[in-house]
CSV table of C-alpha atoms in Angstrom, one decimal:
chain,number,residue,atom,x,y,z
N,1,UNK,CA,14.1,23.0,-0.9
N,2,UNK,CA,11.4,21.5,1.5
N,3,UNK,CA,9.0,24.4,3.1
N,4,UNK,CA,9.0,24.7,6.9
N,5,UNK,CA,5.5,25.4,9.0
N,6,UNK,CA,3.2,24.4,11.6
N,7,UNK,CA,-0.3,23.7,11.5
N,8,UNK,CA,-2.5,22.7,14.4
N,9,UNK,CA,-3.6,18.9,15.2
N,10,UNK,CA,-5.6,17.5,17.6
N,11,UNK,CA,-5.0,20.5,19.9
N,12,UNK,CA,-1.2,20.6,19.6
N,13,UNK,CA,0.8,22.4,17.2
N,14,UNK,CA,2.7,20.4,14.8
N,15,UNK,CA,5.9,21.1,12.7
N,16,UNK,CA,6.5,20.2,8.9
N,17,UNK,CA,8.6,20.3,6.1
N,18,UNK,CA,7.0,20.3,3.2
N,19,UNK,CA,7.9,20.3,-0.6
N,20,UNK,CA,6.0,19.1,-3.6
N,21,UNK,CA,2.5,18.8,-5.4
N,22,UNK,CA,0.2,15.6,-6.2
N,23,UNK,CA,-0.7,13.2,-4.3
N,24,UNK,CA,0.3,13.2,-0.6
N,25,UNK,CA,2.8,11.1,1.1
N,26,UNK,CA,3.2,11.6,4.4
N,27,UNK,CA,7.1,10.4,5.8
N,28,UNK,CA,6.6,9.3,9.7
N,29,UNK,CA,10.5,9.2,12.0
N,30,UNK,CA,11.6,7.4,14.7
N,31,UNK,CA,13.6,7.2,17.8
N,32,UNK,CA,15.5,9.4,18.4
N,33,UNK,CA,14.8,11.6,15.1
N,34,UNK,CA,13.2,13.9,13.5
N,35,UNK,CA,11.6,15.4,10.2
N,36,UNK,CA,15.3,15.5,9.1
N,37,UNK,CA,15.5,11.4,8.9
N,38,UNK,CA,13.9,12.3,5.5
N,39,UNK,CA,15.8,14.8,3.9
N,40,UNK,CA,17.6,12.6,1.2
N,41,UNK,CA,13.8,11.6,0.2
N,42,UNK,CA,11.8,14.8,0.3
N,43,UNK,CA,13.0,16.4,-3.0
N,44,UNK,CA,13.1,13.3,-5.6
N,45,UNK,CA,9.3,12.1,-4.1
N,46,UNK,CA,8.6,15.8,-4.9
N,47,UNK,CA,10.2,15.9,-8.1
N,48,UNK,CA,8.7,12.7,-9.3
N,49,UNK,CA,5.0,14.5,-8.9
N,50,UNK,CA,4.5,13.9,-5.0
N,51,UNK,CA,3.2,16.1,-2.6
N,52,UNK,CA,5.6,14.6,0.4
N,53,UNK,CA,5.0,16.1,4.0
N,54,UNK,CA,7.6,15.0,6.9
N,55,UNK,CA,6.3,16.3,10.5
N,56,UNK,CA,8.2,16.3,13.7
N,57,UNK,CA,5.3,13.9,15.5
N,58,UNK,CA,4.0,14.8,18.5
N,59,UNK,CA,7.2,15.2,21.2
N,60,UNK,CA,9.5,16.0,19.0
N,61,UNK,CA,11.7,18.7,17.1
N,62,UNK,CA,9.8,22.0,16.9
N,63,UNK,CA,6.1,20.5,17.4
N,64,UNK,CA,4.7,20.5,21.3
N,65,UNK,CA,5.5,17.9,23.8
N,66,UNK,CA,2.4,17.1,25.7
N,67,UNK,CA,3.5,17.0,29.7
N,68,UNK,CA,1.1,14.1,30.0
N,69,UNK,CA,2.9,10.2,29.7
N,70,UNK,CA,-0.7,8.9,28.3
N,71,UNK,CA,-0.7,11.3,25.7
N,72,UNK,CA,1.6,9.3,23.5
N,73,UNK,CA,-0.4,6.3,22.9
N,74,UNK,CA,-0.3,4.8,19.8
N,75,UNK,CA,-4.0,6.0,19.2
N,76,UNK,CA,-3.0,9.3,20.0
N,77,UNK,CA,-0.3,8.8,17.8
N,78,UNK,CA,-2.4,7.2,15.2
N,79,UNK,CA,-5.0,10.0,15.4
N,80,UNK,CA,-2.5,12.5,14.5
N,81,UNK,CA,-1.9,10.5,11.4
N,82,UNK,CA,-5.5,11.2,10.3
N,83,UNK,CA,-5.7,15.2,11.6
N,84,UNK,CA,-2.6,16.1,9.5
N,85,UNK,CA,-4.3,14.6,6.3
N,86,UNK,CA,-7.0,16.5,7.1
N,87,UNK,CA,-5.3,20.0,8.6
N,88,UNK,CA,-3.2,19.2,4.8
N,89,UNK,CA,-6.6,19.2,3.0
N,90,UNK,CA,-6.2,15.8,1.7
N,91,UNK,CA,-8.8,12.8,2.4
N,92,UNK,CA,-5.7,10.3,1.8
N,93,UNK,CA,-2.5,9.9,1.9
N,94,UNK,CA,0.1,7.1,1.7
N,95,UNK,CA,2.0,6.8,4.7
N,96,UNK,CA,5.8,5.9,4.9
N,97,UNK,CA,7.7,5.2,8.5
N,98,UNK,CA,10.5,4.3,9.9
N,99,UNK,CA,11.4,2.5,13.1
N,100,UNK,CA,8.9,4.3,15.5
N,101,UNK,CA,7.2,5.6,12.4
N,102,UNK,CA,6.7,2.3,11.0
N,103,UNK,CA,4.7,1.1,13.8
N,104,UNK,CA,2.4,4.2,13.2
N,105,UNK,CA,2.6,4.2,9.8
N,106,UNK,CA,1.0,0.1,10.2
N,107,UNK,CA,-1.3,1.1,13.0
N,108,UNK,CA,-3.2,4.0,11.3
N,109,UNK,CA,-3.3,1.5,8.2
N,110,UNK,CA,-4.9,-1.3,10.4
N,111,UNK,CA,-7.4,1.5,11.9
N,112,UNK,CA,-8.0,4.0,8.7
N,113,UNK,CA,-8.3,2.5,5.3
N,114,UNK,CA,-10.4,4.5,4.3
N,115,UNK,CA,-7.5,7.4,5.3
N,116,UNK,CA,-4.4,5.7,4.7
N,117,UNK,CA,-4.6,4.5,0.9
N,118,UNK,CA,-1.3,2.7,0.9
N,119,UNK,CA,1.3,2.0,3.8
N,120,UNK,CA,5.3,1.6,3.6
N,121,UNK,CA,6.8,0.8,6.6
N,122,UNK,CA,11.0,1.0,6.8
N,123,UNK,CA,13.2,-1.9,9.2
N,124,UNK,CA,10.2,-2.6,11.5
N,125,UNK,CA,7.4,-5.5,10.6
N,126,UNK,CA,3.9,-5.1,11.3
N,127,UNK,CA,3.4,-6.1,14.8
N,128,UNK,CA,0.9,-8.5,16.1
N,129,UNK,CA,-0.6,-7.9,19.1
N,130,UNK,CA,1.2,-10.4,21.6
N,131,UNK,CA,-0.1,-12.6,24.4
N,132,UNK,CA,0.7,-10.3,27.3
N,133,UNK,CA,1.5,-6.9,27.6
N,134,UNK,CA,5.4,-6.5,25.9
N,135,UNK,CA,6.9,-4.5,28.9
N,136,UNK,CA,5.8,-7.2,30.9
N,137,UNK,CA,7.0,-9.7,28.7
N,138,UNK,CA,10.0,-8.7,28.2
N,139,UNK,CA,11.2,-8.1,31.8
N,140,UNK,CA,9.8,-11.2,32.4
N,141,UNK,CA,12.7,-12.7,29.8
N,142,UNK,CA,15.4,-9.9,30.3
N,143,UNK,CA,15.4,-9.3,34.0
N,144,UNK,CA,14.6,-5.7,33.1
N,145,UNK,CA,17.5,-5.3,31.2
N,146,UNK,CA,16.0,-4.9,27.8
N,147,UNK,CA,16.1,-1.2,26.7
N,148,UNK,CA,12.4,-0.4,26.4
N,149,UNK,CA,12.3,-1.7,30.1
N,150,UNK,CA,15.6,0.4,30.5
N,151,UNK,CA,13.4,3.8,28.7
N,152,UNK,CA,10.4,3.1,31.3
N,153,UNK,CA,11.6,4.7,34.3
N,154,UNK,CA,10.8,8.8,34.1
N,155,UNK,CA,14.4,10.4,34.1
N,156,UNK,CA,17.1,7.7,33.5
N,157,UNK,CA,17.4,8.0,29.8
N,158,UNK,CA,16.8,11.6,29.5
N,159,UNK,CA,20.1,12.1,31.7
N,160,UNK,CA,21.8,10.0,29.8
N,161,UNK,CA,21.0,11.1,26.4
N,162,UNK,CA,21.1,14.9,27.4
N,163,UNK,CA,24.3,14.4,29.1
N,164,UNK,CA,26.8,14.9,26.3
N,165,UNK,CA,24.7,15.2,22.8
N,166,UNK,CA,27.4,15.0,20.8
N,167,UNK,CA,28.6,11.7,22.2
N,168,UNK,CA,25.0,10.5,22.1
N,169,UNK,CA,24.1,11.1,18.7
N,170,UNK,CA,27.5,9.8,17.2
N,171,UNK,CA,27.1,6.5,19.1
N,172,UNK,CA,23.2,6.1,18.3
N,173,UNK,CA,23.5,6.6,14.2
N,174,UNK,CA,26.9,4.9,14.2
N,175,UNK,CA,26.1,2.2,16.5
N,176,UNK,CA,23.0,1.4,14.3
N,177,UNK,CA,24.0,1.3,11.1
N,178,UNK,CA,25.8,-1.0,9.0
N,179,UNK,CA,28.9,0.7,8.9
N,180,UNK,CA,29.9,-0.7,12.5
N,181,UNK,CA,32.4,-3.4,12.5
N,182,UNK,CA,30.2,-6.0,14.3
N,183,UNK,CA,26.9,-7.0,14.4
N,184,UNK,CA,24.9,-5.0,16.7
N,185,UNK,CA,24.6,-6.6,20.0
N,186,UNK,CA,21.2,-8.0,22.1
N,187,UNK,CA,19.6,-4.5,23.2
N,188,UNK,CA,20.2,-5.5,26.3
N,189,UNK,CA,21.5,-2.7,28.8
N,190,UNK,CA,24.5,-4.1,30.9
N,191,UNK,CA,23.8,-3.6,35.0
N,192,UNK,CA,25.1,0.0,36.5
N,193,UNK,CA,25.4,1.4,32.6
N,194,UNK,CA,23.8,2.7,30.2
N,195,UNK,CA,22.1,2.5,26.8
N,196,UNK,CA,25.2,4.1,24.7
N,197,UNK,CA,27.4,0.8,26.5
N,198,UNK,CA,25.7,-0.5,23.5
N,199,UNK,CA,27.1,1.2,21.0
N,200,UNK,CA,31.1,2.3,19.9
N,201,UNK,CA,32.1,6.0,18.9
N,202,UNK,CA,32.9,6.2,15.0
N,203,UNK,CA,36.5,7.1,13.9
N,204,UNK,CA,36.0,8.7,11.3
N,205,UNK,CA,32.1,9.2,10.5
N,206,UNK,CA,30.9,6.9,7.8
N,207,UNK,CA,30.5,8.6,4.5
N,208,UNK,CA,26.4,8.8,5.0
N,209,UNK,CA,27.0,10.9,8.0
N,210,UNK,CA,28.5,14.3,8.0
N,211,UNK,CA,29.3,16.9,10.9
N,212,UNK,CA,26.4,19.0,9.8
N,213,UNK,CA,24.3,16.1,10.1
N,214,UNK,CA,25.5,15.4,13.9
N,215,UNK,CA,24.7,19.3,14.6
N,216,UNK,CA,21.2,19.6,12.7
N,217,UNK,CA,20.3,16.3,15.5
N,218,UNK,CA,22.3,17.6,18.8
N,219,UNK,CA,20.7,20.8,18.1
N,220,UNK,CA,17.3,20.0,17.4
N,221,UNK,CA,17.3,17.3,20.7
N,222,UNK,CA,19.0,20.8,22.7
N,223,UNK,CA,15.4,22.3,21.9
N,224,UNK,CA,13.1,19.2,22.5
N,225,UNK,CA,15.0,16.8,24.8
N,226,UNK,CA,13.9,13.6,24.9
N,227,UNK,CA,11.0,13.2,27.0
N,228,UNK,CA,8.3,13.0,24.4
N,229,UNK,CA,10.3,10.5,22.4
N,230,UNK,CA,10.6,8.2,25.4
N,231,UNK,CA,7.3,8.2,26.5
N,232,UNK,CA,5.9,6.7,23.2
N,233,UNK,CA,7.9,3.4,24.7
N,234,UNK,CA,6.4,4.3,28.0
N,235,UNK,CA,3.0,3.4,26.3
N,236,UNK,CA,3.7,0.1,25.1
N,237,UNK,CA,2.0,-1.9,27.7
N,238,UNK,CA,-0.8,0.7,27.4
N,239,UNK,CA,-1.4,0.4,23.4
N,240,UNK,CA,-1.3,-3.2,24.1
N,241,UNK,CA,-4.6,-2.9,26.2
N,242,UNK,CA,-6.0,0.1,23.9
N,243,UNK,CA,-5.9,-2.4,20.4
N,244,UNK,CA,-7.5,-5.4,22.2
N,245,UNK,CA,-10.3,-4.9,20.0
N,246,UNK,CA,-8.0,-4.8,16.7
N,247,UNK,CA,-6.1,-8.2,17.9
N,248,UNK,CA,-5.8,-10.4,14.8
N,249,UNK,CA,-7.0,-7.7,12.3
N,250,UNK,CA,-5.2,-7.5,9.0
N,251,UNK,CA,-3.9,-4.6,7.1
N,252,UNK,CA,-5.8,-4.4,3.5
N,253,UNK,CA,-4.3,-1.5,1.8
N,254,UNK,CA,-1.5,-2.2,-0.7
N,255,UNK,CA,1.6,-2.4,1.9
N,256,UNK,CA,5.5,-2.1,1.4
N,257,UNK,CA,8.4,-3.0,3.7
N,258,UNK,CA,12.2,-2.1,3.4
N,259,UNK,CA,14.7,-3.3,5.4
N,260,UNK,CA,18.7,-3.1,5.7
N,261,UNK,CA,20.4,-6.6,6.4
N,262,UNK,CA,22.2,-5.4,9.2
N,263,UNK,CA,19.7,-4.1,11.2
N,264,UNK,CA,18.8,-5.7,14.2
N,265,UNK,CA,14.6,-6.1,13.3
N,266,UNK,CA,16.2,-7.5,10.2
N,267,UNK,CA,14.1,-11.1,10.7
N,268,UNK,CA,15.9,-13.2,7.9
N,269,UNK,CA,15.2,-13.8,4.3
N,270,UNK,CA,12.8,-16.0,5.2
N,271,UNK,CA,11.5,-14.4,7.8
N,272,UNK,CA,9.3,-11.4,5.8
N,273,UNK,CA,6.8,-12.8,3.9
N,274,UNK,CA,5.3,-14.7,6.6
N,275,UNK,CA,4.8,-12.0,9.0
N,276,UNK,CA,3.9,-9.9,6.0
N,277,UNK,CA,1.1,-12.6,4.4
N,278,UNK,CA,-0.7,-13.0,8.1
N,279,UNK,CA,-0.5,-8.9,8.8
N,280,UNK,CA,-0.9,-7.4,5.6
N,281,UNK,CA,-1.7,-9.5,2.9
N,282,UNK,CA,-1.5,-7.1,0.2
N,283,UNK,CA,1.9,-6.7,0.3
N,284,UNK,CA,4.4,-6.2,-2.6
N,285,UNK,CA,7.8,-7.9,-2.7
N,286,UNK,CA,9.6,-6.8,0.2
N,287,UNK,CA,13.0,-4.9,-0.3
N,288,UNK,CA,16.2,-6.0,1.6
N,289,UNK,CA,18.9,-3.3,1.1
N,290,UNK,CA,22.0,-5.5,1.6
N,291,UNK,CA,24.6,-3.7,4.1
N,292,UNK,CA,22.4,-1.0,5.1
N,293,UNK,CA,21.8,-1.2,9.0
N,294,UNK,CA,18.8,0.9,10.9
N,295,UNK,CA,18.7,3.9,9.8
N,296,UNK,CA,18.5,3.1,6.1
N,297,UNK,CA,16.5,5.5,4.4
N,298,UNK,CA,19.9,7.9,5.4
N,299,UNK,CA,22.7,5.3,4.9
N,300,UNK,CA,21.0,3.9,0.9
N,301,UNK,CA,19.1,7.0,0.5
N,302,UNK,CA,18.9,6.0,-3.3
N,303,UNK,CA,18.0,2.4,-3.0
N,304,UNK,CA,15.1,3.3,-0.3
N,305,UNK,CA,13.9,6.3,-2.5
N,306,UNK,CA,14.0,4.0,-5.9
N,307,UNK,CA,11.7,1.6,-3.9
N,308,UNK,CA,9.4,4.2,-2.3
N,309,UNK,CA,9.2,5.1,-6.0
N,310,UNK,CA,8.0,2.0,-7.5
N,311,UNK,CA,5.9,1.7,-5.1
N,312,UNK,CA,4.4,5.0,-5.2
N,313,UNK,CA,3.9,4.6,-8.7
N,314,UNK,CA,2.7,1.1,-8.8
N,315,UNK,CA,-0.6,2.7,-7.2
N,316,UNK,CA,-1.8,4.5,-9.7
């Protein structure tokens, strides 16, 4: 059973279930999770000789929730990356995310070699820093209908999200994942509604998800709300202007991505290596878990973990 503690990080206080000894892994959430996106991974990294650490970043679950919107920039986020290594007593680490995590997971990569040994990053691509800034772009495109341009304004989502978090959590992880009867449509929020439009209320849970699991989240977002979450998307047009120096950099640490087939960011077949080769060119084969949707490393927990594995182990 994974440890719980907290140990301090670039000022703030950070939350982490930990289990394991060896070398360290460190497993990075998303939106709207927590350390317990991991939990079907924390015990067979550990018992394959892995010392595997899953935080609550900064925002979320039990670790603090800076007040400040600017505090969530990807080089904050990046940074805390690099001070848990070291707060862990580690000078590397491997660094696995998902959604969210991913795109932290690649960035501290990018910035920290010399930190980040290896990277894995689960349903979202390396992103290349685009022409203009992406809030702009895509309400430019969407009308402001697109749903990071839907998380921007201070307040909407919270209320929606915190209205009913029950509702919220069985539409998000059901709506997701490749359990639903259609593919998921354009993340586009319909006018006068709301994000959860998007998605349908299971009947019954698919077999990944249990009760329990629905109360460990509704409980967990009770304490943290989600503020600290949404402001990371709050900062996209910011990181965009922050990595200007970075643009057209290239990841060079051996690099991993998994991906379901029904998740939305799944870009095709023959859409991986391409993005992969120009971003990270040290990748390994990329690994599509066929009918897994987003949230992947919970719906094939033993097809993400037998990857994670081989990869792990291919290191040495």
């Amino acid at each position: 059973m994974p440890q719980h503690r907290t140990v301090e990080v670039n000022g703030l206080r950070l939350h982490l279930a930990e289990e394991g000894e060896g070398p360290l892994v460190l497993l990075l959430h998303g939106f709207p999770e927590f350390w317990y996106a991991w939990r079907h991974q924390l015990s067979p990294l550990a018992e394959a000789g892995f010392r595997v650490v899953a935080p609550d970043q900064r925002g979320y679950g039990d670790s603090d929730r800076p007040a400040a919107p600017e505090a969530y920039s990807v080089l904050h986020l990046a940074g805390d990356v690099v001070g848990l290594v070291k707060a862990l007593g580690e000078e590397q680490a491997v660094v696995v995310g998902h959604d969210w995590g991913a795109l932290v997971a690649w960035q501290s990569a990018l910035l920290r070699p010399d930190v980040v040994r290896a990277v894995a990053g689960l349903s979202i691509l390396p992103m290349p820093r685009g022409p203009v800034p992406p809030l702009l772009s895509t309400r430019e495109k969407t009308g402001g209908r697109f749903y990071w341009n839907y998380f921007e304004e201070p307040g909407v989502a919270e209320a929606e999200f915190g209205k009913d978090l029950d509702r919220t959590f069985r539409r998000l992880l059901y709506g997701a994942s490749g359990d639903r009867p259609q593919p998921p449509a354009p993340p586009l929020v319909p006018p006068g509604g709301g994000f959860l439009d998007l998605a349908a209320d299971p009947d019954p849970l698919p077999g990944w998800l249990t009760e329990e699991d629905i109360a460990a989240y509704v409980a967990a977002f009770g304490r943290s709300g989600f503020t600290g979450g949404l402001n990371w998307y709050r900062n996209l047009d910011r990181n965009w202007e922050l990595t200007a120096a970075w643009e057209g950099a290239r990841i060079e640490v051996p690099a991993l991505y998994v991906v379901g087939d029904r998740d939305r960011a799944f870009p095709g077949d023959d859409g991986i290596v391409p993005t992969l080769s120009g971003t990270a060119p040290h990748h390994r084969d990329p690994v599509v878990v066929r009918g897994a949707g987003h949230w992947l490393q919970q719906e094939r927990p033993e097809a993400v973990n037998a990857a994670l594995l081989d990869f792990l182990r291919s290191l040495a």
